[in-house]
mmCIF file of C-alpha atoms in Angstrom:
data_model
loop_
_atom_site.group_PDB
_atom_site.id
_atom_site.type_symbol
_atom_site.label_atom_id
_atom_site.label_comp_id
_atom_site.label_asym_id
_atom_site.label_seq_id
_atom_site.Cartn_x
_atom_site.Cartn_y
_atom_site.Cartn_z
ATOM 1 C CA MET A 1121 -22.747 11.944 29.137
ATOM 2 C CA VAL A 1122 -20.202 14.220 30.813
ATOM 3 C CA ILE A 1123 -17.335 11.879 29.832
ATOM 4 C CA ARG A 1124 -18.556 11.765 26.229
ATOM 5 C CA MET A 1125 -18.696 15.562 26.066
ATOM 6 C CA LEU A 1126 -15.213 15.810 27.563
ATOM 7 C CA LEU A 1127 -13.776 13.410 24.977
ATOM 8 C CA LEU A 1128 -15.485 15.371 22.213
ATOM 9 C CA LEU A 1129 -13.959 18.588 23.520
ATOM 10 C CA LEU A 1130 -10.491 17.032 23.744
ATOM 11 C CA THR A 1131 -10.796 15.748 20.190
ATOM 12 C CA VAL A 1132 -11.746 19.199 18.903
ATOM 13 C CA LEU A 1133 -8.764 20.686 20.734
ATOM 14 C CA GLY A 1134 -6.474 17.999 19.350
ATOM 15 C CA LEU A 1135 -5.636 16.705 22.798
ATOM 16 C CA ALA A 1136 -7.304 13.312 22.686
ATOM 17 C CA PRO A 1137 -4.979 10.313 22.714
ATOM 18 C CA VAL A 1138 -4.375 8.996 19.192
ATOM 19 C CA ALA A 1139 -3.725 5.345 18.529
ATOM 20 C CA ARG A 1140 -0.162 4.955 17.291
ATOM 21 C CA ALA A 1141 0.372 3.131 14.030
ATOM 22 C CA LYS A 1142 1.655 -0.343 14.715
ATOM 23 C CA GLU A 1143 5.325 -0.696 13.834
ATOM 24 C CA PRO A 1144 6.176 -3.571 11.475
ATOM 25 C CA ARG A 1145 7.712 -6.561 13.193
ATOM 26 C CA PRO A 1146 11.362 -7.282 12.369
ATOM 27 C CA LEU A 1147 12.071 -9.475 9.385
ATOM 28 C CA ARG A 1148 12.690 -12.993 10.618
ATOM 29 C CA VAL A 1149 15.561 -14.550 8.694
ATOM 30 C CA LEU A 1150 17.215 -17.971 8.756
ATOM 31 C CA TRP A 1151 21.009 -17.727 8.469
ATOM 32 C CA CYS A 1152 22.329 -21.007 7.019
ATOM 33 C CA THR A 1153 26.036 -21.411 7.653
ATOM 34 C CA GLY A 1154 28.895 -23.737 8.526
ATOM 35 C CA GLY A 1155 31.590 -25.787 6.863
ATOM 36 C CA GLY A 1156 35.264 -25.290 6.146
ATOM 37 C CA TYR A 1157 37.686 -22.839 4.528
ATOM 38 C CA HIS A 1158 36.200 -19.781 6.289
ATOM 39 C CA ASP A 1159 35.689 -18.422 9.795
ATOM 40 C CA TYR A 1160 31.939 -18.998 9.860
ATOM 41 C CA LYS A 1161 31.810 -19.107 13.657
ATOM 42 C CA GLY A 1162 33.367 -15.666 13.865
ATOM 43 C CA LEU A 1163 31.831 -14.047 10.801
ATOM 44 C CA THR A 1164 28.249 -15.122 11.510
ATOM 45 C CA PRO A 1165 27.725 -13.103 14.722
ATOM 46 C CA TYR A 1166 29.813 -10.272 13.318
ATOM 47 C CA LEU A 1167 27.859 -9.907 10.064
ATOM 48 C CA THR A 1168 24.401 -10.484 11.530
ATOM 49 C CA GLY A 1169 25.105 -7.877 14.183
ATOM 50 C CA LYS A 1170 26.421 -5.384 11.651
ATOM 51 C CA MET A 1171 23.464 -5.939 9.318
ATOM 52 C CA GLN A 1172 21.096 -4.991 12.126
ATOM 53 C CA LYS A 1173 22.522 -1.470 11.918
ATOM 54 C CA TYR A 1174 20.925 -1.179 8.484
ATOM 55 C CA ALA A 1175 17.859 -3.425 8.614
ATOM 56 C CA ASN A 1176 15.171 -4.284 11.159
ATOM 57 C CA VAL A 1177 15.887 -7.998 11.196
ATOM 58 C CA GLN A 1178 16.210 -10.897 13.618
ATOM 59 C CA PHE A 1179 18.275 -13.955 12.743
ATOM 60 C CA ASP A 1180 18.098 -17.614 13.660
ATOM 61 C CA VAL A 1181 21.210 -19.636 12.793
ATOM 62 C CA SER A 1182 21.204 -23.118 11.243
ATOM 63 C CA THR A 1183 24.441 -25.106 10.878
ATOM 64 C CA ASP A 1184 22.989 -28.504 9.898
ATOM 65 C CA TYR A 1185 22.965 -28.407 6.103
ATOM 66 C CA LYS A 1186 21.195 -31.755 5.860
ATOM 67 C CA ALA A 1187 18.183 -30.164 7.584
ATOM 68 C CA TRP A 1188 17.837 -27.868 4.562
ATOM 69 C CA ALA A 1189 16.502 -30.857 2.631
ATOM 70 C CA ASP A 1190 13.338 -30.639 4.776
ATOM 71 C CA LYS A 1191 10.565 -29.106 2.672
ATOM 72 C CA GLY A 1192 9.486 -26.873 5.553
ATOM 73 C CA PHE A 1193 12.902 -25.738 6.740
ATOM 74 C CA ALA A 1194 12.231 -22.081 5.849
ATOM 75 C CA ASP A 1195 8.453 -21.917 6.293
ATOM 76 C CA LYS A 1196 8.413 -19.641 9.347
ATOM 77 C CA TYR A 1197 10.961 -17.194 7.935
ATOM 78 C CA ASP A 1198 10.639 -14.139 5.721
ATOM 79 C CA ALA A 1199 13.910 -14.948 3.957
ATOM 80 C CA VAL A 1200 16.962 -17.210 4.055
ATOM 81 C CA VAL A 1201 20.639 -16.231 3.902
ATOM 82 C CA PHE A 1202 23.097 -18.889 2.703
ATOM 83 C CA PHE A 1203 26.689 -18.373 3.873
ATOM 84 C CA PHE A 1204 28.375 -21.772 4.033
ATOM 85 C CA SER A 1205 30.855 -24.152 2.403
ATOM 86 C CA GLN A 1206 29.833 -27.791 2.128
ATOM 87 C CA HIS A 1207 30.913 -30.607 -0.152
ATOM 88 C CA ASP A 1208 28.855 -33.786 -0.178
ATOM 89 C CA PRO A 1209 28.243 -36.010 -3.228
ATOM 90 C CA THR A 1210 24.983 -37.228 -1.630
ATOM 91 C CA ALA A 1211 23.534 -33.725 -1.149
ATOM 92 C CA LYS A 1212 21.290 -33.578 -4.220
ATOM 93 C CA PRO A 1213 18.130 -33.533 -2.004
ATOM 94 C CA VAL A 1214 19.570 -30.481 -0.230
ATOM 95 C CA VAL A 1215 20.307 -28.449 -3.362
ATOM 96 C CA ASP A 1216 17.027 -29.479 -4.988
ATOM 97 C CA ASN A 1217 15.021 -28.396 -1.951
ATOM 98 C CA ILE A 1218 16.830 -25.070 -1.649
ATOM 99 C CA ALA A 1219 16.056 -24.379 -5.309
ATOM 100 C CA ALA A 1220 12.425 -25.487 -4.940
ATOM 101 C CA THR A 1221 11.954 -23.350 -1.822
ATOM 102 C CA ILE A 1222 13.148 -20.236 -3.659
ATOM 103 C CA HIS A 1223 11.149 -21.098 -6.787
ATOM 104 C CA ALA A 1224 8.013 -21.246 -4.621
ATOM 105 C CA GLY A 1225 8.635 -17.671 -3.497
ATOM 106 C CA LYS A 1226 11.051 -17.634 -0.548
ATOM 107 C CA PRO A 1227 13.431 -14.639 -0.786
ATOM 108 C CA ALA A 1228 17.106 -15.585 -0.485
ATOM 109 C CA VAL A 1229 20.600 -14.136 -0.216
ATOM 110 C CA PHE A 1230 23.707 -16.111 -1.240
ATOM 111 C CA ILE A 1231 27.156 -15.139 0.030
ATOM 112 C CA HIS A 1232 30.626 -16.209 -1.114
ATOM 113 C CA GLY A 1233 31.250 -19.899 -0.322
ATOM 114 C CA SER A 1234 27.637 -20.906 -0.910
ATOM 115 C CA LEU A 1235 28.323 -20.461 -4.647
ATOM 116 C CA HIS A 1236 31.025 -23.145 -4.663
ATOM 117 C CA SER A 1237 29.266 -25.591 -2.359
ATOM 118 C CA PHE A 1238 28.338 -29.044 -3.692
ATOM 119 C CA ARG A 1239 30.419 -28.622 -6.893
ATOM 120 C CA GLU A 1240 30.994 -32.375 -6.938
ATOM 121 C CA LEU A 1241 27.345 -32.822 -7.989
ATOM 122 C CA GLY A 1242 28.212 -31.543 -11.473
ATOM 123 C CA PRO A 1243 25.158 -30.883 -13.673
ATOM 124 C CA ASP A 1244 22.877 -32.074 -10.850
ATOM 125 C CA ARG A 1245 23.729 -28.773 -9.156
ATOM 126 C CA ASP A 1246 22.269 -26.701 -12.028
ATOM 127 C CA PRO A 1247 18.859 -25.968 -10.405
ATOM 128 C CA TYR A 1248 20.717 -24.669 -7.348
ATOM 129 C CA CYS A 1249 22.961 -22.483 -9.522
ATOM 130 C CA GLU A 1250 19.983 -21.235 -11.515
ATOM 131 C CA ALA A 1251 18.301 -20.263 -8.241
ATOM 132 C CA ILE A 1252 21.445 -18.377 -7.206
ATOM 133 C CA GLY A 1253 21.635 -16.770 -10.643
ATOM 134 C CA LEU A 1254 25.326 -17.475 -11.205
ATOM 135 C CA THR A 1255 27.483 -20.571 -11.681
ATOM 136 C CA SER A 1256 31.093 -20.557 -10.472
ATOM 137 C CA VAL A 1257 33.520 -23.396 -9.802
ATOM 138 C CA VAL A 1258 36.948 -21.745 -9.374
ATOM 139 C CA HIS A 1259 38.368 -18.588 -7.846
ATOM 140 C CA ASP A 1260 41.508 -16.476 -8.112
ATOM 141 C CA PRO A 1261 43.995 -16.422 -5.228
ATOM 142 C CA LEU A 1262 43.463 -13.857 -2.510
ATOM 143 C CA ARG A 1263 44.498 -10.422 -3.751
ATOM 144 C CA PRO A 1264 43.292 -6.800 -3.802
ATOM 145 C CA LEU A 1265 40.110 -6.251 -5.832
ATOM 146 C CA GLU A 1266 38.404 -3.171 -7.219
ATOM 147 C CA THR A 1267 34.726 -3.243 -8.146
ATOM 148 C CA LYS A 1268 32.928 -1.501 -10.970
ATOM 149 C CA LYS A 1269 29.228 -0.654 -10.990
ATOM 150 C CA VAL A 1270 27.536 -2.045 -14.092
ATOM 151 C CA ALA A 1271 23.862 -1.356 -13.286
ATOM 152 C CA ASP A 1272 21.797 1.202 -11.418
ATOM 153 C CA SER A 1273 20.189 -0.577 -8.478
ATOM 154 C CA PRO A 1274 18.806 0.598 -5.130
ATOM 155 C CA ILE A 1275 20.945 -2.111 -3.540
ATOM 156 C CA THR A 1276 24.235 -0.598 -4.700
ATOM 157 C CA ARG A 1277 23.313 3.073 -5.014
ATOM 158 C CA PHE A 1278 25.338 3.848 -1.867
ATOM 159 C CA TRP A 1279 28.310 1.744 -3.017
ATOM 160 C CA PRO A 1280 31.486 3.790 -3.673
ATOM 161 C CA ASP A 1281 32.487 4.053 -7.343
ATOM 162 C CA ASP A 1282 36.136 3.457 -6.460
ATOM 163 C CA TRP A 1283 35.658 0.736 -3.836
ATOM 164 C CA LYS A 1284 38.626 -1.553 -3.226
ATOM 165 C CA THR A 1285 39.278 -4.405 -0.843
ATOM 166 C CA PRO A 1286 42.816 -5.199 0.314
ATOM 167 C CA SER A 1287 42.225 -8.924 -0.192
ATOM 168 C CA ASP A 1288 39.460 -11.225 -1.416
ATOM 169 C CA GLU A 1289 38.863 -14.217 -3.680
ATOM 170 C CA LEU A 1290 37.492 -13.392 -7.117
ATOM 171 C CA TYR A 1291 34.995 -16.093 -8.105
ATOM 172 C CA GLN A 1292 35.253 -16.613 -11.846
ATOM 173 C CA ASN A 1293 31.894 -16.827 -13.613
ATOM 174 C CA VAL A 1294 30.981 -19.874 -15.657
ATOM 175 C CA LYS A 1295 27.459 -18.636 -16.338
ATOM 176 C CA LEU A 1296 25.254 -15.709 -15.412
ATOM 177 C CA TRP A 1297 21.757 -17.167 -15.705
ATOM 178 C CA PRO A 1298 19.158 -15.443 -17.943
ATOM 179 C CA ASN A 1299 17.056 -13.944 -15.137
ATOM 180 C CA ALA A 1300 20.069 -12.525 -13.292
ATOM 181 C CA THR A 1301 21.253 -8.905 -13.460
ATOM 182 C CA ALA A 1302 24.880 -7.992 -12.784
ATOM 183 C CA LEU A 1303 25.380 -5.126 -10.312
ATOM 184 C CA LEU A 1304 29.134 -5.148 -9.622
ATOM 185 C CA THR A 1305 32.097 -6.664 -11.457
ATOM 186 C CA ALA A 1306 35.806 -7.089 -10.736
ATOM 187 C CA TYR A 1307 38.729 -7.925 -13.017
ATOM 188 C CA SER A 1308 40.484 -11.294 -12.818
ATOM 189 C CA GLN A 1309 44.243 -11.333 -13.228
ATOM 190 C CA LYS A 1310 44.009 -15.048 -14.042
ATOM 191 C CA SER A 1311 41.282 -15.078 -16.705
ATOM 192 C CA LYS A 1312 41.947 -11.493 -17.896
ATOM 193 C CA LYS A 1313 38.196 -10.867 -17.805
ATOM 194 C CA ASP A 1314 35.654 -8.993 -15.725
ATOM 195 C CA HIS A 1315 33.528 -11.233 -13.518
ATOM 196 C CA VAL A 1316 30.246 -10.469 -11.765
ATOM 197 C CA VAL A 1317 30.674 -10.209 -7.992
ATOM 198 C CA ALA A 1318 27.197 -8.925 -7.002
ATOM 199 C CA TRP A 1319 23.874 -9.488 -8.729
ATOM 200 C CA THR A 1320 20.122 -9.933 -8.407
ATOM 201 C CA ASN A 1321 18.080 -12.839 -9.708
ATOM 202 C CA HIS A 1322 14.487 -13.915 -10.173
ATOM 203 C CA TYR A 1323 13.851 -17.644 -9.901
ATOM 204 C CA GLY A 1324 10.242 -18.718 -10.172
ATOM 205 C CA GLN A 1325 8.411 -16.563 -7.629
ATOM 206 C CA GLY A 1326 11.535 -15.934 -5.549
ATOM 207 C CA ARG A 1327 13.862 -12.945 -5.532
ATOM 208 C CA VAL A 1328 17.567 -13.447 -4.893
ATOM 209 C CA PHE A 1329 20.551 -11.258 -4.133
ATOM 210 C CA GLY A 1330 24.039 -12.700 -4.323
ATOM 211 C CA THR A 1331 27.633 -11.648 -3.835
ATOM 212 C CA SER A 1332 30.808 -13.677 -4.186
ATOM 213 C CA LEU A 1333 32.722 -11.132 -2.096
ATOM 214 C CA GLY A 1334 33.417 -11.791 1.573
ATOM 215 C CA HIS A 1335 36.082 -14.459 2.067
ATOM 216 C CA ASP A 1336 37.238 -12.976 5.365
ATOM 217 C CA ARG A 1337 37.330 -9.761 7.372
ATOM 218 C CA ASN A 1338 39.528 -8.006 4.849
ATOM 219 C CA THR A 1339 36.251 -7.406 3.011
ATOM 220 C CA ALA A 1340 33.656 -8.271 5.654
ATOM 221 C CA GLY A 1341 35.298 -5.846 8.067
ATOM 222 C CA MET A 1342 34.691 -2.882 5.772
ATOM 223 C CA GLU A 1343 31.513 -1.047 6.789
ATOM 224 C CA VAL A 1344 30.072 -0.995 3.275
ATOM 225 C CA TYR A 1345 29.983 -4.805 3.136
ATOM 226 C CA PRO A 1346 27.300 -5.545 5.789
ATOM 227 C CA HIS A 1347 25.424 -2.530 4.400
ATOM 228 C CA LEU A 1348 25.456 -4.259 0.994
ATOM 229 C CA LEU A 1349 24.163 -7.496 2.524
ATOM 230 C CA ALA A 1350 21.444 -5.658 4.437
ATOM 231 C CA ASN A 1351 20.314 -3.803 1.320
ATOM 232 C CA GLY A 1352 20.234 -7.065 -0.614
ATOM 233 C CA LEU A 1353 18.160 -8.683 2.127
ATOM 234 C CA LEU A 1354 15.715 -5.782 2.241
ATOM 235 C CA TRP A 1355 15.445 -5.832 -1.550
ATOM 236 C CA VAL A 1356 14.593 -9.539 -1.809
ATOM 237 C CA CYS A 1357 11.931 -9.006 0.870
ATOM 238 C CA GLY A 1358 10.467 -5.993 -0.964
ATOM 239 C CA GLU A 1359 11.427 -3.611 1.843
ATOM 240 C CA LEU A 1360 14.028 -1.445 0.047
ATOM 241 C CA ASP A 1361 12.634 1.555 -1.810
ATOM 242 C CA ASP A 1362 13.753 2.782 -5.231
ATOM 243 C CA ASN A 1363 16.154 5.238 -3.620
ATOM 244 C CA GLY A 1364 17.992 2.514 -1.741
ATOM 245 C CA GLN A 1365 16.408 3.308 1.628
ATOM 246 C CA PRO A 1366 14.597 0.859 3.939
ATOM 247 C CA ARG A 1367 10.830 1.171 3.824
ATOM 248 C CA SER A 1368 9.157 2.622 6.913
ATOM 249 C CA GLY A 1369 9.771 0.451 9.950
ATOM 250 C CA PHE A 1370 12.495 -1.676 8.332
ATOM 251 C CA GLY A 1371 15.521 0.524 8.943
ATOM 252 C CA GLY A 1372 18.062 -0.721 11.443
ATOM 253 C CA ALA A 1373 19.606 0.779 14.546
ATOM 254 C CA LYS A 1374 21.600 3.274 12.488
ATOM 255 C CA ALA A 1375 18.454 4.560 10.763
ATOM 256 C CA ALA A 1376 16.725 4.918 14.130
ATOM 257 C CA LYS A 1377 19.360 7.278 15.528
#
């Protein structure tokens, strides 16, 4: 009775211990990588570490692309990031399963070389490209690029209007799929056209963010680049608000300072 009265008194005085709201767990994300033409071994730890400044996320890394043909390869993850370069004429089960996994609702991010992977499949690659939201088969040589914002999006609201990279590959667009929305473009000296270099997509129940930027550290080493990837990841997971800020509990180490 005495203890009960004491607790009542403490509550009235505002001194009773209050249960703290449970913080959201970090997003658990599968980072699919590997292959040639790029420094995936160096860029993977660099980018995942940098992204954690902007998003509350933990990464597991997968380098066996054939395992991505397993129907359950992404089941325990909140999202999947694809950052790889693979060429295999027998990989139709891989591309079909990636597309089906996203169509069923798994959020995904596609970066640079993943757009050109498995080009040798020809039209059999179309479901994969539709899931990405953009088809590309060739790129310009490495050169300086300047981006232009073409849509208002929380993902790119922070992005500088006059952003330039000293060197990157411009992936020429063959097709921007109907459910995709261009966010950033850059001009090709080869085709004499603007090409989409960052976009969002809806494929079935899945949300997708993609960027063709990021060949090497000339772009990846600029602080805005991992911020862009982190915002895209948060957006596909529904954890980026309309102002381009992480929802409560999903900001990274930088937001926590």
